[in-house]
Short mmCIF file of C-alpha atoms in Angstrom, two decimals:
data_model
loop_
_atom_site.label_atom_id
_atom_site.label_comp_id
_atom_site.label_asym_id
_atom_site.label_seq_id
_atom_site.Cartn_x
_atom_site.Cartn_y
_atom_site.Cartn_z
CA LEU A 101 19.46 -7.88 39.06
CA LYS A 102 17.58 -9.76 36.31
CA LEU A 103 20.66 -9.59 34.07
CA ASN A 104 22.89 -11.02 36.81
CA LYS A 105 20.49 -13.92 37.37
CA MET A 106 20.32 -14.58 33.64
CA LEU A 107 24.13 -14.54 33.31
CA LYS A 108 24.46 -17.02 36.18
CA ARG A 109 22.17 -19.45 34.33
CA ARG A 110 24.25 -19.22 31.14
CA SER A 111 26.98 -21.79 30.57
CA PHE A 112 30.01 -19.89 29.28
CA ILE A 113 32.64 -21.23 26.93
CA THR A 114 35.87 -22.65 28.38
CA LYS A 115 39.13 -20.69 28.06
CA SER A 116 40.71 -23.44 25.98
CA ALA A 117 37.81 -23.46 23.49
CA LEU A 118 37.93 -19.69 23.29
CA ALA A 119 41.67 -19.81 22.58
CA SER A 120 41.08 -22.38 19.83
CA PHE A 121 38.45 -20.16 18.21
CA ALA A 122 40.84 -17.20 18.33
CA ILE A 123 43.61 -19.22 16.67
CA LEU A 124 41.27 -20.37 13.89
CA LEU A 125 40.07 -16.81 13.32
CA GLY A 126 43.59 -15.40 13.52
CA ARG A 127 42.21 -12.64 15.76
CA ASN A 128 41.43 -11.92 19.37
CA ILE A 129 37.72 -12.47 20.17
CA VAL A 130 36.82 -9.32 22.02
CA TYR A 131 34.38 -10.01 24.87
CA GLY A 132 34.95 -13.71 24.26
CA GLN A 133 34.48 -14.40 27.97
CA HIS A 134 30.77 -13.72 27.43
CA LEU A 135 30.43 -16.25 24.61
CA THR A 136 27.91 -18.91 25.64
CA GLU A 137 28.79 -22.59 25.27
CA GLY A 138 27.29 -24.02 22.09
CA ILE A 139 27.50 -20.79 20.08
CA VAL A 140 30.20 -20.91 17.41
CA PRO A 141 31.57 -17.63 15.98
CA ILE A 142 29.82 -16.90 12.71
CA LEU A 143 32.99 -16.92 10.60
CA LEU A 144 33.80 -20.46 11.81
CA GLN A 145 30.45 -21.99 10.97
CA ASN A 146 30.35 -24.45 8.06
CA ASN A 147 27.74 -22.37 6.31
CA ASN A 148 29.25 -18.98 7.07
CA ASP A 149 28.66 -17.59 3.58
CA PRO A 150 25.15 -18.53 2.44
CA TYR A 151 25.47 -16.11 -0.49
CA SER A 152 27.78 -18.54 -2.29
CA LEU A 153 25.43 -21.52 -2.22
CA LYS A 154 24.86 -23.42 -5.44
CA GLY A 155 21.79 -22.16 -7.24
CA LYS A 156 22.11 -18.57 -6.04
CA SER A 157 20.80 -16.02 -8.50
CA LYS A 158 21.92 -12.41 -8.51
CA LYS A 159 19.14 -11.63 -6.06
CA LEU A 160 17.76 -14.79 -4.42
CA ILE A 161 19.19 -18.01 -3.01
CA VAL A 162 17.31 -20.97 -4.49
CA LEU A 163 16.72 -23.66 -1.86
CA ASN A 164 14.56 -25.93 -3.98
CA ASP A 165 13.59 -26.00 -7.65
CA LYS A 166 10.52 -28.27 -7.46
CA PRO A 167 8.62 -26.49 -6.15
CA ILE A 168 10.62 -23.28 -6.40
CA ASN A 169 11.58 -21.86 -3.01
CA ALA A 170 14.08 -19.05 -2.68
CA GLU A 171 15.15 -16.66 0.06
CA THR A 172 16.67 -13.19 0.12
CA PRO A 173 20.14 -12.54 1.59
CA PRO A 174 19.84 -10.10 4.53
CA HIS A 175 21.87 -7.35 2.86
CA LEU A 176 19.39 -7.31 -0.06
CA LEU A 177 16.55 -6.58 2.35
CA ASP A 178 17.94 -3.16 3.25
CA GLU A 179 15.25 -1.28 1.29
CA ASP A 180 12.41 0.32 3.23
CA PHE A 181 10.06 -1.89 1.21
CA THR A 182 11.15 -5.13 -0.44
CA SER A 183 11.19 -4.86 -4.23
CA ASN A 184 9.34 -7.45 -6.30
CA GLU A 185 12.51 -9.02 -7.67
CA ARG A 186 13.97 -9.43 -4.16
CA PHE A 187 10.89 -10.81 -2.43
CA PHE A 188 11.25 -14.39 -1.22
CA VAL A 189 9.38 -17.20 -2.98
CA ARG A 190 7.61 -20.01 -1.13
CA ASN A 191 5.70 -22.35 -3.42
CA ASN A 192 4.05 -25.67 -2.57
CA GLY A 193 3.10 -26.62 -6.11
CA ILE A 194 3.60 -25.51 -9.68
CA PRO A 195 2.29 -22.04 -10.64
CA PRO A 196 -0.32 -21.97 -13.42
CA GLU A 197 1.35 -21.91 -16.84
CA LYS A 198 -1.19 -19.63 -18.47
CA VAL A 199 -2.96 -16.79 -16.67
CA ASN A 200 -5.60 -14.71 -18.44
CA PRO A 201 -6.65 -11.81 -16.19
CA GLU A 202 -9.62 -11.14 -18.51
CA THR A 203 -11.22 -14.47 -17.63
CA TRP A 204 -9.94 -14.88 -14.06
CA THR A 205 -12.65 -15.32 -11.43
CA LEU A 206 -12.92 -15.54 -7.66
CA LYS A 207 -15.67 -17.67 -6.15
CA ILE A 208 -16.98 -17.12 -2.61
CA ASP A 209 -18.75 -20.17 -1.16
CA GLY A 210 -19.01 -22.33 1.94
CA GLU A 211 -21.40 -23.10 4.78
CA GLY A 212 -20.84 -19.65 6.25
CA VAL A 213 -22.11 -17.54 3.33
CA LYS A 214 -25.72 -16.58 2.70
CA LYS A 215 -25.39 -17.03 -1.04
CA GLU A 216 -22.52 -18.15 -3.24
CA ARG A 217 -21.16 -15.58 -5.66
CA THR A 218 -18.44 -15.36 -8.30
CA PHE A 219 -16.56 -12.17 -9.21
CA THR A 220 -14.42 -11.48 -12.24
CA LEU A 221 -11.10 -9.76 -11.64
CA LYS A 222 -12.51 -6.71 -13.40
CA GLU A 223 -15.52 -6.64 -11.07
CA LEU A 224 -13.29 -6.80 -8.01
CA LYS A 225 -11.21 -3.89 -9.27
CA THR A 226 -14.24 -1.86 -10.36
CA ASN A 227 -16.86 -2.46 -7.67
CA PHE A 228 -14.76 -2.11 -4.52
CA LYS A 229 -12.60 0.61 -3.04
CA HIS A 230 -8.86 0.00 -3.36
CA TYR A 231 -6.54 0.00 -0.36
CA GLU A 232 -2.74 -0.11 -0.19
CA TYR A 233 -0.78 -1.20 2.87
CA ALA A 234 2.82 -2.11 3.60
CA LEU A 235 2.49 -5.64 4.99
CA THR A 236 5.23 -7.94 6.25
CA LEU A 237 5.03 -11.56 5.15
CA GLU A 238 7.25 -14.21 6.72
CA CYS A 239 7.33 -17.95 6.19
CA GLY A 240 6.55 -19.83 9.40
CA GLY A 241 9.71 -21.88 8.81
CA ASN A 242 12.08 -18.92 8.44
CA GLY A 243 15.20 -19.80 10.44
CA ARG A 244 14.52 -23.54 10.33
CA SER A 245 18.17 -24.33 9.50
CA GLU A 246 19.23 -23.49 13.06
CA PHE A 247 17.11 -26.11 14.83
CA ASN A 248 18.82 -29.17 16.29
CA PRO A 249 17.80 -31.94 15.96
CA PRO A 250 17.19 -30.76 12.41
CA ALA A 251 13.63 -30.30 11.18
CA LYS A 252 12.49 -31.46 7.76
CA GLY A 253 11.61 -28.87 5.15
CA ASN A 254 13.30 -26.03 3.33
CA GLN A 255 16.34 -25.01 5.34
CA TRP A 256 15.59 -21.30 5.45
CA THR A 257 18.22 -19.13 7.14
CA THR A 258 16.96 -15.56 7.61
CA GLY A 259 15.60 -14.48 4.24
CA ALA A 260 12.06 -15.90 3.99
CA VAL A 261 10.61 -12.50 4.86
CA GLY A 262 9.77 -9.26 3.10
CA CYS A 263 7.64 -6.15 3.44
CA ALA A 264 6.02 -4.86 0.25
CA LYS A 265 3.29 -2.36 -0.54
CA TRP A 266 0.25 -4.44 -1.45
CA LYS A 267 -2.80 -2.97 -3.18
CA GLY A 268 -6.18 -4.57 -3.54
CA VAL A 269 -9.64 -4.69 -2.02
CA ARG A 270 -10.45 -5.50 1.59
CA LEU A 271 -11.57 -9.07 2.13
CA LYS A 272 -14.16 -7.80 4.62
CA ASP A 273 -15.82 -5.63 1.95
CA VAL A 274 -16.21 -8.59 -0.38
CA LEU A 275 -17.50 -10.91 2.36
CA GLU A 276 -19.95 -8.32 3.68
CA LEU A 277 -21.37 -7.80 0.18
CA VAL A 278 -21.86 -11.53 -0.27
CA GLY A 279 -23.24 -11.90 3.25
CA ILE A 280 -21.85 -14.13 5.99
CA ASN A 281 -23.79 -16.12 8.57
CA LYS A 282 -23.49 -15.67 12.31
CA ASP A 283 -21.86 -19.08 12.65
CA ALA A 284 -18.99 -18.19 10.26
CA LEU A 285 -15.80 -19.28 12.04
CA TYR A 286 -13.01 -19.51 9.47
CA ILE A 287 -12.15 -18.85 5.85
CA GLY A 288 -10.16 -21.16 3.63
CA TYR A 289 -8.55 -20.35 0.29
CA TYR A 290 -7.97 -22.29 -2.91
CA GLY A 291 -5.53 -21.46 -5.71
CA SER A 292 -4.91 -22.62 -9.25
CA ASP A 293 -1.39 -23.98 -8.69
CA MET A 294 -0.88 -27.61 -9.70
CA HIS A 295 0.13 -30.42 -7.37
CA LEU A 296 3.70 -31.67 -7.91
CA THR A 297 2.33 -35.02 -9.09
CA GLY A 298 0.41 -33.27 -11.87
CA ASP A 299 -2.83 -34.78 -10.57
CA PRO A 300 -5.53 -32.10 -11.01
CA SER A 301 -7.67 -33.73 -8.32
CA LYS A 302 -5.05 -33.01 -5.64
CA THR A 303 -4.77 -29.67 -3.84
CA THR A 304 -1.27 -28.36 -3.07
CA ILE A 305 -2.20 -26.16 -0.14
CA SER A 306 -5.48 -24.74 1.18
CA ARG A 307 -5.06 -22.90 4.45
CA GLY A 308 -7.02 -20.15 6.09
CA VAL A 309 -7.56 -17.82 9.04
CA PRO A 310 -10.20 -17.22 11.72
CA ILE A 311 -13.09 -15.03 10.55
CA ALA A 312 -11.98 -12.19 12.86
CA LYS A 313 -8.64 -12.03 11.01
CA ALA A 314 -10.41 -12.16 7.64
CA LEU A 315 -12.52 -9.15 8.62
CA GLU A 316 -9.60 -7.00 9.74
CA GLU A 317 -8.94 -3.64 8.08
CA HIS A 318 -5.57 -4.74 6.65
CA SER A 319 -6.62 -8.15 5.26
CA LEU A 320 -6.47 -7.81 1.48
CA ILE A 321 -7.37 -9.56 -1.74
CA ALA A 322 -4.39 -8.10 -3.58
CA PHE A 323 -3.66 -7.58 -7.27
CA GLU A 324 -0.68 -5.20 -7.09
CA MET A 325 2.70 -5.36 -5.39
CA ASN A 326 4.74 -2.17 -5.14
CA GLY A 327 2.64 -0.50 -7.82
CA LYS A 328 2.95 -3.32 -10.36
CA ASP A 329 1.20 -6.58 -11.16
CA ILE A 330 2.14 -9.25 -8.64
CA PRO A 331 4.93 -11.45 -10.08
CA LEU A 332 3.80 -14.93 -11.17
CA HIS A 333 5.75 -16.75 -8.44
CA ASN A 334 4.23 -14.45 -5.84
CA GLY A 335 0.64 -15.13 -6.89
CA TYR A 336 -0.32 -13.27 -10.09
CA PRO A 337 -2.98 -12.21 -10.79
CA LEU A 338 -4.69 -12.42 -7.37
CA ARG A 339 -3.70 -13.41 -3.86
CA LEU A 340 -4.60 -12.98 -0.22
CA VAL A 341 -2.32 -10.96 2.06
CA PHE A 342 -2.61 -11.33 5.83
CA GLY A 343 -0.02 -9.32 7.72
CA GLY A 344 1.19 -10.77 11.02
CA TYR A 345 0.24 -14.40 10.27
CA PRO A 346 2.46 -17.06 8.63
CA ALA A 347 2.79 -16.33 4.90
CA SER A 348 1.21 -19.73 4.17
CA THR A 349 -2.17 -18.18 5.03
CA SER A 350 -1.77 -15.60 2.24
CA GLY A 351 -2.94 -17.84 -0.58
CA LYS A 352 -1.59 -17.27 -4.10
CA TRP A 353 -3.25 -17.62 -7.54
CA LEU A 354 -6.48 -17.15 -5.65
CA ASN A 355 -9.65 -18.47 -7.30
CA LYS A 356 -11.87 -19.46 -4.37
CA ILE A 357 -12.55 -18.48 -0.78
CA SER A 358 -14.73 -20.74 1.35
CA VAL A 359 -16.36 -19.31 4.48
CA ARG A 360 -16.54 -22.14 6.98
CA ASN A 361 -18.59 -22.80 10.12
CA LYS A 362 -15.63 -24.76 11.51
CA VAL A 363 -11.86 -24.57 11.43
CA HIS A 364 -10.88 -24.97 7.78
CA ASP A 365 -9.75 -28.53 6.95
CA GLY A 366 -7.96 -27.96 3.65
CA ALA A 367 -4.55 -29.28 2.61
CA LYS A 368 -1.79 -28.43 5.14
CA MET A 369 -4.26 -27.30 7.78
CA GLY A 370 -4.05 -30.52 9.79
CA GLY A 371 -1.43 -32.91 11.06
CA GLN A 372 1.88 -31.22 11.84
CA SER A 373 1.76 -28.59 9.09
CA TYR A 374 2.16 -25.03 10.34
CA ARG A 375 1.62 -26.21 13.89
CA VAL A 376 3.76 -26.28 17.03
CA PRO A 377 3.37 -28.30 20.23
CA CYS A 378 0.65 -26.80 22.43
CA ASN A 379 3.06 -27.28 25.35
CA PRO A 380 6.89 -27.19 25.33
CA VAL A 381 8.66 -30.48 24.55
CA LYS A 382 12.22 -31.75 24.73
CA PRO A 383 14.25 -31.50 21.49
CA GLY A 384 13.67 -34.55 19.32
CA THR A 385 10.33 -35.48 20.88
CA LYS A 386 7.70 -37.02 18.61
CA VAL A 387 4.47 -35.12 19.21
CA LYS A 388 1.02 -36.49 18.43
CA ASP A 389 -1.08 -34.51 15.96
CA GLU A 390 -3.76 -33.84 18.55
CA ASN A 391 -1.15 -32.12 20.74
CA MET A 392 -0.17 -29.64 18.02
CA CYS A 393 -1.70 -26.13 17.81
CA ILE A 394 -2.15 -23.95 14.70
CA ILE A 395 0.29 -21.06 14.35
CA GLU A 396 -1.45 -17.70 14.28
CA GLU A 397 0.43 -14.51 15.23
CA MET A 398 4.12 -14.54 14.29
CA PRO A 399 6.68 -13.75 17.04
CA VAL A 400 8.72 -10.58 17.57
CA LYS A 401 11.79 -10.50 15.34
CA SER A 402 14.54 -8.32 13.85
CA LEU A 403 17.15 -8.51 11.10
CA ILE A 404 20.38 -6.61 10.43
CA THR A 405 20.37 -5.61 6.76
CA TYR A 406 23.55 -3.47 6.78
CA PRO A 407 26.39 -4.24 6.78
CA LYS A 408 26.85 -7.72 5.41
CA THR A 409 28.35 -10.17 7.89
CA GLY A 410 32.17 -10.25 7.76
CA ALA A 411 32.56 -6.50 7.26
CA ILE A 412 36.00 -5.06 8.08
CA ILE A 413 36.34 -1.59 9.62
CA PRO A 414 39.27 0.43 11.05
CA LEU A 415 39.53 0.90 14.80
CA ASN A 416 38.93 4.64 14.76
CA LYS A 417 35.66 4.42 12.79
CA THR A 418 32.17 3.78 14.13
CA LEU A 419 29.99 1.21 12.39
CA ASN A 420 26.56 2.20 11.15
CA ILE A 421 24.08 -0.68 11.31
CA ARG A 422 20.57 -0.75 9.84
CA GLY A 423 17.76 -3.24 9.79
CA HIS A 424 14.09 -4.00 10.30
CA ALA A 425 12.00 -5.28 13.21
CA TRP A 426 8.46 -6.67 13.12
CA VAL A 427 5.89 -8.59 15.12
CA GLY A 428 2.69 -10.48 14.39
CA GLU A 429 0.43 -8.29 16.52
CA GLY A 430 1.03 -4.87 18.06
CA ASN A 431 4.21 -2.91 17.37
CA ILE A 432 7.91 -2.83 18.16
CA THR A 433 8.81 -0.50 21.01
CA ASP A 434 12.54 -1.16 21.39
CA VAL A 435 15.48 -2.53 19.43
CA ALA A 436 18.88 -2.86 21.06
CA TYR A 437 22.31 -4.10 19.97
CA SER A 438 25.08 -5.94 21.79
CA ILE A 439 28.75 -6.37 20.88
CA ASP A 440 29.64 -8.50 23.92
CA PHE A 441 27.58 -11.60 23.17
CA GLY A 442 24.47 -10.37 24.94
CA SER A 443 25.99 -9.26 28.26
CA THR A 444 25.06 -5.60 27.75
CA TRP A 445 22.64 -3.89 25.38
CA THR A 446 22.44 -0.40 23.86
CA LYS A 447 19.29 1.08 22.36
CA CYS A 448 19.01 1.68 18.61
CA ASN A 449 17.10 4.46 16.89
CA LEU A 450 13.68 3.13 15.91
CA LYS A 451 11.17 4.51 13.43
CA PRO A 452 7.42 3.93 13.73
CA ALA A 453 5.63 1.62 11.27
CA ILE A 454 3.98 3.24 8.26
CA ASN A 455 0.88 1.19 9.13
CA LYS A 456 -0.04 -1.86 11.18
CA TYR A 457 1.82 -5.04 10.12
CA ALA A 458 4.62 -3.09 8.37
CA TRP A 459 8.14 -3.65 9.63
CA GLN A 460 10.02 -0.85 11.40
CA ARG A 461 13.44 0.53 10.54
CA PHE A 462 16.16 0.66 13.20
CA SER A 463 19.70 2.05 13.08
CA ALA A 464 22.68 2.68 15.36
CA ASN A 465 26.30 3.87 15.28
CA ILE A 466 28.59 1.47 17.10
CA PRO A 467 32.11 2.24 18.42
CA PHE A 468 34.54 -0.61 19.09
CA PRO A 469 37.09 -0.39 21.93
CA LYS A 470 39.99 -2.33 20.37
CA LEU A 471 41.14 -4.53 17.50
CA GLY A 472 39.69 -7.99 17.07
CA TYR A 473 36.68 -10.12 16.19
CA TYR A 474 33.22 -8.98 17.24
CA GLU A 475 29.65 -10.06 16.73
CA VAL A 476 26.83 -7.55 16.56
CA TRP A 477 23.57 -8.95 17.91
CA VAL A 478 20.19 -7.21 17.72
CA ARG A 479 17.14 -7.82 19.87
CA ALA A 480 13.61 -6.43 19.45
CA THR A 481 10.88 -5.97 22.07
CA ASP A 482 7.19 -5.35 21.35
CA ASN A 483 4.48 -3.41 23.16
CA GLN A 484 3.43 -6.55 25.09
CA ASN A 485 7.01 -6.84 26.41
CA ASN A 486 7.69 -9.92 24.29
CA ARG A 487 11.41 -10.01 23.57
CA GLN A 488 13.56 -12.04 21.20
CA PRO A 489 15.56 -14.80 22.88
CA MET A 490 19.32 -14.60 22.56
CA VAL A 491 19.53 -18.26 21.59
CA LEU A 492 17.27 -20.68 19.74
CA PRO A 493 13.70 -20.65 21.10
CA GLN A 494 11.63 -23.70 22.00
CA TRP A 495 12.38 -26.63 19.70
CA ASN A 496 9.46 -28.02 17.68
CA PRO A 497 9.23 -30.93 15.21
CA LYS A 498 8.76 -28.80 12.06
CA GLY A 499 11.24 -26.06 12.88
CA TYR A 500 8.80 -23.16 13.00
CA LEU A 501 8.97 -19.73 14.66
CA ASN A 502 12.70 -19.31 15.15
CA ASN A 503 13.04 -15.73 16.37
CA ALA A 504 16.48 -15.90 17.99
CA CYS A 505 18.60 -12.75 17.81
CA HIS A 506 20.17 -12.08 14.42
CA ARG A 507 23.94 -11.61 14.54
CA ILE A 508 26.69 -10.60 12.16
CA ALA A 509 30.48 -10.85 12.34
CA ILE A 510 32.63 -7.69 12.33
CA LEU A 511 36.42 -7.50 12.07
CA VAL A 512 38.12 -4.40 13.50
CA GLU A 513 41.61 -4.03 12.04
#
């Protein structure tokens, strides 16, 4: 009944437009009658092959070189845990040129601590128990390229996400040793990256999280990534890692944490940065700063990592798909696929997370009824019954939190 109501609300593509798409593709669009108006087949989109963009390395697609920002093509995220060389890079400034781990220090200060204290990197590694967790990090602007009207910023497609094994010490252990006051409300971080202007008095980014998040079991001050030193562009030699929150809260090149008795007011904590309208707005609306709310938990999401979009298979062969699903809080309880543009859904096999905030692997074997063009869509649902939308979610001025269903093109010949 719910599906029928939903289908009635959808505006389906006209027969003439569908015929035009089929001519351009040179193939019949199977289940084309279910294609919603405004959705263009993947192989007809202007940017249908993001892997050929100028600046692409063998592993990452470089979106910007000052500061360096690069995403991972979906098919290179097929590993259970994202390797260091394939992990996306999101920088706001210029990484420190020279890093000496022997002299590196981390200062804990702020109105919310009982006494300021500074630790050397060696002291952190020696005086606290080490923990290792698989934690998913995703840029709040992942998927920004799909918003219309367009939003300013790096035009991420799907690859500003990764799940690595992070090792370090728990932030809560360090804060409890230093001592925090009852009025502690937030923590804010500072790093040693340089502002793009080269002005040492300017801070590139200084965000933070509520104190409850800082004191969680899985909130780490990390110094290893997948059993190795963290790469320079990912924060060597020390960084914060907060699973489930926008990756901008996981400060890199970490040299200071301030415990605040108010919401942290560092660079890119105010204005429109990493904020969405507190209430839904029409696309293109200018929203006042005071009507924008800070992003905390990331939404439910999934990604097909195998096969690569545009794969060709014979009619008598089933297609094996694989991918990952994740959510900011809780866990994924269901992942389903559709080959008829969202009209019907079939459950995938789903593995449990290795720990909280790790992504979960899904897979399925898909048969196709006849020759033609298909799209495989995937949709995840979490334990709070939050489900990915089939189309672009609520528009917002900065293009954050796009968790629309991922889809790939398949040709059956």
